[in-house]
PDB file of C-alpha atoms and ligand atoms in Angstrom:
ATOM      1  CA  MET A1294      10.385 -68.409  31.063  1.00  0.00           C
ATOM      2  CA  ALA A1295       9.174 -65.504  33.168  1.00  0.00           C
ATOM      3  CA  ILE A1296      10.912 -62.175  33.568  1.00  0.00           C
ATOM      4  CA  GLU A1297      12.216 -62.121  37.140  1.00  0.00           C
ATOM      5  CA  ARG A1298      14.133 -59.809  39.437  1.00  0.00           C
ATOM      6  CA  THR A1299      16.849 -60.978  41.788  1.00  0.00           C
ATOM      7  CA  LEU A1300      19.106 -59.307  44.339  1.00  0.00           C
ATOM      8  CA  SER A1301      22.854 -59.389  43.800  1.00  0.00           C
ATOM      9  CA  ILE A1302      25.523 -58.288  46.261  1.00  0.00           C
ATOM     10  CA  ILE A1303      29.175 -57.945  45.326  1.00  0.00           C
ATOM     11  CA  LYS A1304      30.762 -58.589  48.710  1.00  0.00           C
ATOM     12  CA  PRO A1305      33.623 -56.602  50.327  1.00  0.00           C
ATOM     13  CA  ASP A1306      36.309 -58.889  48.843  1.00  0.00           C
ATOM     14  CA  GLY A1307      35.012 -58.211  45.329  1.00  0.00           C
ATOM     15  CA  VAL A1308      34.700 -54.452  45.849  1.00  0.00           C
ATOM     16  CA  LYS A1309      38.186 -54.216  47.460  1.00  0.00           C
ATOM     17  CA  ARG A1310      39.766 -55.999  44.474  1.00  0.00           C
ATOM     18  CA  ASN A1311      38.076 -53.689  41.913  1.00  0.00           C
ATOM     19  CA  LEU A1312      35.946 -56.507  40.491  1.00  0.00           C
ATOM     20  CA  ILE A1313      32.634 -54.615  40.261  1.00  0.00           C
ATOM     21  CA  GLY A1314      32.972 -53.902  36.544  1.00  0.00           C
ATOM     22  CA  GLN A1315      34.037 -57.423  35.598  1.00  0.00           C
ATOM     23  CA  ILE A1316      31.211 -58.983  37.591  1.00  0.00           C
ATOM     24  CA  LEU A1317      28.527 -56.634  36.259  1.00  0.00           C
ATOM     25  CA  SER A1318      29.820 -57.319  32.728  1.00  0.00           C
ATOM     26  CA  ARG A1319      29.190 -61.022  33.250  1.00  0.00           C
ATOM     27  CA  PHE A1320      25.604 -60.306  34.290  1.00  0.00           C
ATOM     28  CA  GLU A1321      25.014 -58.084  31.262  1.00  0.00           C
ATOM     29  CA  ALA A1322      26.690 -60.489  28.826  1.00  0.00           C
ATOM     30  CA  ALA A1323      24.344 -63.226  30.085  1.00  0.00           C
ATOM     31  CA  GLY A1324      21.307 -61.084  29.236  1.00  0.00           C
ATOM     32  CA  LEU A1325      20.566 -59.680  32.670  1.00  0.00           C
ATOM     33  CA  THR A1326      19.796 -55.964  33.003  1.00  0.00           C
ATOM     34  CA  ILE A1327      20.873 -53.932  36.043  1.00  0.00           C
ATOM     35  CA  VAL A1328      17.689 -52.084  37.019  1.00  0.00           C
ATOM     36  CA  ALA A1329      18.960 -50.656  40.349  1.00  0.00           C
ATOM     37  CA  GLY A1330      22.320 -50.463  42.067  1.00  0.00           C
ATOM     38  CA  ARG A1331      24.446 -48.694  44.669  1.00  0.00           C
ATOM     39  CA  LEU A1332      27.624 -48.962  46.682  1.00  0.00           C
ATOM     40  CA  GLN A1333      26.915 -49.157  50.424  1.00  0.00           C
ATOM     41  CA  GLN A1334      28.736 -49.695  53.699  1.00  0.00           C
ATOM     42  CA  LEU A1335      26.386 -51.957  55.654  1.00  0.00           C
ATOM     43  CA  SER A1336      25.943 -51.419  59.385  1.00  0.00           C
ATOM     44  CA  ARG A1337      26.035 -54.468  61.654  1.00  0.00           C
ATOM     45  CA  ALA A1338      22.258 -54.217  62.143  1.00  0.00           C
ATOM     46  CA  GLU A1339      21.647 -54.053  58.376  1.00  0.00           C
ATOM     47  CA  ALA A1340      23.841 -57.105  57.697  1.00  0.00           C
ATOM     48  CA  GLU A1341      22.281 -59.053  60.586  1.00  0.00           C
ATOM     49  CA  GLY A1342      18.799 -58.218  59.303  1.00  0.00           C
ATOM     50  CA  PHE A1343      19.628 -59.248  55.760  1.00  0.00           C
ATOM     51  CA  TYR A1344      21.050 -62.601  56.880  1.00  0.00           C
ATOM     52  CA  ALA A1345      18.486 -63.151  59.687  1.00  0.00           C
ATOM     53  CA  VAL A1346      17.566 -66.545  58.188  1.00  0.00           C
ATOM     54  CA  HIS A1347      21.107 -67.719  59.126  1.00  0.00           C
ATOM     55  CA  LYS A1348      20.986 -66.340  62.682  1.00  0.00           C
ATOM     56  CA  ALA A1349      21.246 -69.738  64.364  1.00  0.00           C
ATOM     57  CA  ARG A1350      24.056 -71.012  62.119  1.00  0.00           C
ATOM     58  CA  PRO A1351      27.595 -71.260  63.555  1.00  0.00           C
ATOM     59  CA  PHE A1352      28.991 -69.100  60.748  1.00  0.00           C
ATOM     60  CA  PHE A1353      26.583 -66.171  61.379  1.00  0.00           C
ATOM     61  CA  LYS A1354      28.967 -63.888  63.315  1.00  0.00           C
ATOM     62  CA  ASP A1355      31.858 -64.418  60.881  1.00  0.00           C
ATOM     63  CA  LEU A1356      29.500 -63.806  57.957  1.00  0.00           C
ATOM     64  CA  VAL A1357      28.240 -60.517  59.427  1.00  0.00           C
ATOM     65  CA  ASP A1358      31.779 -59.414  60.417  1.00  0.00           C
ATOM     66  CA  PHE A1359      32.897 -60.045  56.856  1.00  0.00           C
ATOM     67  CA  MET A1360      29.933 -58.297  55.233  1.00  0.00           C
ATOM     68  CA  ILE A1361      30.619 -55.086  57.198  1.00  0.00           C
ATOM     69  CA  SER A1362      34.401 -55.173  56.597  1.00  0.00           C
ATOM     70  CA  GLY A1363      34.052 -52.794  53.632  1.00  0.00           C
ATOM     71  CA  PRO A1364      31.528 -51.459  51.125  1.00  0.00           C
ATOM     72  CA  VAL A1365      29.356 -53.806  49.065  1.00  0.00           C
ATOM     73  CA  PHE A1366      27.753 -53.205  45.675  1.00  0.00           C
ATOM     74  CA  ILE A1367      24.064 -54.069  45.817  1.00  0.00           C
ATOM     75  CA  SER A1368      22.024 -54.385  42.633  1.00  0.00           C
ATOM     76  CA  VAL A1369      18.784 -55.687  41.227  1.00  0.00           C
ATOM     77  CA  LEU A1370      19.120 -57.833  38.109  1.00  0.00           C
ATOM     78  CA  GLU A1371      16.199 -58.338  35.764  1.00  0.00           C
ATOM     79  CA  GLY A1372      15.685 -60.807  32.949  1.00  0.00           C
ATOM     80  CA  GLU A1373      14.298 -64.166  31.878  1.00  0.00           C
ATOM     81  CA  GLY A1374      14.881 -66.667  34.657  1.00  0.00           C
ATOM     82  CA  ALA A1375      17.090 -64.090  36.400  1.00  0.00           C
ATOM     83  CA  ILE A1376      17.237 -65.961  39.724  1.00  0.00           C
ATOM     84  CA  ALA A1377      18.600 -69.230  38.310  1.00  0.00           C
ATOM     85  CA  LYS A1378      20.713 -67.442  35.702  1.00  0.00           C
ATOM     86  CA  ASN A1379      22.457 -65.397  38.400  1.00  0.00           C
ATOM     87  CA  ARG A1380      23.045 -68.513  40.506  1.00  0.00           C
ATOM     88  CA  ASP A1381      24.545 -70.293  37.487  1.00  0.00           C
ATOM     89  CA  LEU A1382      26.852 -67.340  36.879  1.00  0.00           C
ATOM     90  CA  MET A1383      27.906 -67.268  40.572  1.00  0.00           C
ATOM     91  CA  GLY A1384      28.616 -71.000  40.981  1.00  0.00           C
ATOM     92  CA  ALA A1385      28.433 -72.990  44.230  1.00  0.00           C
ATOM     93  CA  THR A1386      28.542 -71.164  47.592  1.00  0.00           C
ATOM     94  CA  ASN A1387      31.833 -72.870  48.457  1.00  0.00           C
ATOM     95  CA  PRO A1388      34.340 -71.758  45.806  1.00  0.00           C
ATOM     96  CA  LYS A1389      36.088 -75.150  46.100  1.00  0.00           C
ATOM     97  CA  GLU A1390      32.905 -76.685  44.653  1.00  0.00           C
ATOM     98  CA  ALA A1391      32.149 -73.959  42.098  1.00  0.00           C
ATOM     99  CA  ALA A1392      32.182 -74.975  38.426  1.00  0.00           C
ATOM    100  CA  ALA A1393      34.971 -73.632  36.230  1.00  0.00           C
ATOM    101  CA  GLY A1394      34.215 -70.276  34.666  1.00  0.00           C
ATOM    102  CA  THR A1395      31.795 -69.165  37.381  1.00  0.00           C
ATOM    103  CA  ILE A1396      32.347 -65.954  39.363  1.00  0.00           C
ATOM    104  CA  ARG A1397      33.154 -67.820  42.575  1.00  0.00           C
ATOM    105  CA  ALA A1398      35.508 -70.275  40.858  1.00  0.00           C
ATOM    106  CA  ASP A1399      37.352 -67.382  39.203  1.00  0.00           C
ATOM    107  CA  PHE A1400      37.429 -64.862  42.065  1.00  0.00           C
ATOM    108  CA  ALA A1401      36.330 -66.195  45.466  1.00  0.00           C
ATOM    109  CA  GLU A1402      38.893 -66.791  48.201  1.00  0.00           C
ATOM    110  CA  SER A1403      36.845 -68.777  50.750  1.00  0.00           C
ATOM    111  CA  ILE A1404      33.262 -69.710  51.664  1.00  0.00           C
ATOM    112  CA  ASP A1405      32.914 -66.409  53.570  1.00  0.00           C
ATOM    113  CA  ALA A1406      34.822 -64.249  51.095  1.00  0.00           C
ATOM    114  CA  ASN A1407      32.898 -65.772  48.211  1.00  0.00           C
ATOM    115  CA  THR A1408      32.631 -62.496  46.259  1.00  0.00           C
ATOM    116  CA  VAL A1409      28.905 -62.512  45.465  1.00  0.00           C
ATOM    117  CA  HIS A1410      25.505 -63.186  46.970  1.00  0.00           C
ATOM    118  CA  GLY A1411      22.386 -63.904  44.924  1.00  0.00           C
ATOM    119  CA  SER A1412      18.797 -64.645  45.907  1.00  0.00           C
ATOM    120  CA  ASP A1413      17.998 -68.361  45.828  1.00  0.00           C
ATOM    121  CA  ALA A1414      14.240 -68.438  45.032  1.00  0.00           C
ATOM    122  CA  PRO A1415      11.394 -66.128  43.957  1.00  0.00           C
ATOM    123  CA  GLU A1416      10.174 -65.631  47.546  1.00  0.00           C
ATOM    124  CA  THR A1417      13.614 -64.704  48.885  1.00  0.00           C
ATOM    125  CA  ALA A1418      14.304 -62.519  45.835  1.00  0.00           C
ATOM    126  CA  ALA A1419      11.180 -60.462  46.559  1.00  0.00           C
ATOM    127  CA  VAL A1420      12.107 -60.070  50.241  1.00  0.00           C
ATOM    128  CA  GLU A1421      15.783 -59.286  49.520  1.00  0.00           C
ATOM    129  CA  VAL A1422      15.037 -56.729  46.771  1.00  0.00           C
ATOM    130  CA  ALA A1423      12.554 -54.967  49.074  1.00  0.00           C
ATOM    131  CA  TYR A1424      15.096 -55.031  51.940  1.00  0.00           C
ATOM    132  CA  PHE A1425      17.434 -52.733  50.026  1.00  0.00           C
ATOM    133  CA  PHE A1426      15.382 -50.907  47.382  1.00  0.00           C
ATOM    134  CA  ARG A1427      12.123 -48.971  47.314  1.00  0.00           C
ATOM    135  CA  SER A1428      10.043 -49.572  44.195  1.00  0.00           C
ATOM    136  CA  ILE A1429      10.731 -46.034  42.878  1.00  0.00           C
ATOM    137  CA  GLU A1430      14.483 -46.789  42.962  1.00  0.00           C
ATOM    138  CA  ILE A1431      14.064 -49.669  40.496  1.00  0.00           C
ATOM    139  CA  CYS A1432      14.119 -48.619  36.839  1.00  0.00           C
ATOM    140  CA  GLY A1433      12.593 -51.636  35.144  1.00  0.00           C
TER     141      GLY A1433
HETATM  142  P1  CMP B 600      25.606 -66.174  50.678  1.00  0.00           P
HETATM  143  O1  CMP B 600      25.064 -66.600  49.363  1.00  0.00           O
HETATM  144  O2  CMP B 600      25.886 -64.724  50.864  1.00  0.00           O
HETATM  145  O3  CMP B 600      24.615 -66.668  51.839  1.00  0.00           O
HETATM  146  C1  CMP B 600      25.054 -66.893  53.165  1.00  0.00           C
HETATM  147  C2  CMP B 600      26.548 -66.884  53.283  1.00  0.00           C
HETATM  148  O4  CMP B 600      27.076 -67.508  54.422  1.00  0.00           O
HETATM  149  C3  CMP B 600      27.141 -67.667  52.116  1.00  0.00           C
HETATM  150  O5  CMP B 600      26.979 -66.945  50.920  1.00  0.00           O
HETATM  151  C4  CMP B 600      28.578 -67.830  52.595  1.00  0.00           C
HETATM  152  O6  CMP B 600      29.397 -66.724  52.262  1.00  0.00           O
HETATM  153  C5  CMP B 600      28.438 -67.853  54.129  1.00  0.00           C
HETATM  154  N1  CMP B 600      28.743 -69.174  54.711  1.00  0.00           N
HETATM  155  C6  CMP B 600      29.763 -69.444  55.542  1.00  0.00           C
HETATM  156  N2  CMP B 600      29.766 -70.727  55.895  1.00  0.00           N
HETATM  157  C7  CMP B 600      28.711 -71.310  55.263  1.00  0.00           C
HETATM  158  C8  CMP B 600      28.176 -72.632  55.222  1.00  0.00           C
HETATM  159  N3  CMP B 600      28.736 -73.643  55.911  1.00  0.00           N
HETATM  160  N4  CMP B 600      27.092 -72.867  54.456  1.00  0.00           N
HETATM  161  C9  CMP B 600      26.499 -71.855  53.767  1.00  0.00           C
HETATM  162  N5  CMP B 600      26.969 -70.583  53.770  1.00  0.00           N
HETATM  163  C10 CMP B 600      28.052 -70.313  54.507  1.00  0.00           C
END
């Protein structure tokens, strides 16, 4: 399998509950390497731009309101099959449907406050990584 990079965001609910370390540990234990990362308070424009693909969806405003409700921890994960591996670790978007032992099953409170975001495909991973990080900020 190819070495990939994927974007991960620990959302405001995860940061507020001091879960950054536990979540990053899960990534590392699964063989993913954190090659870039920072804590950031997103502006409304930054959150709207990141989630522009969801602009027409009824949940868009609530999603953006939630994502700017506190700082997020944004990172780039690298490793074999990193995109799928991260999605397996996160579990389903809706925590009610997330498999036992996944991050969302263990920590998420609702479909909006679902603790983590991860890129869903190679094309979106490339766009999402570039949205937040310049190439010189990635230590791979
Ligand atoms: P995320 O992986 O960050 O991508 C978009 C987010 O929209 C998703 O996680 C959820 O937190 C949020 N969301 C809220 N309602 C829905 C929905 N019905 N379907 C998909 N995502 C939703």
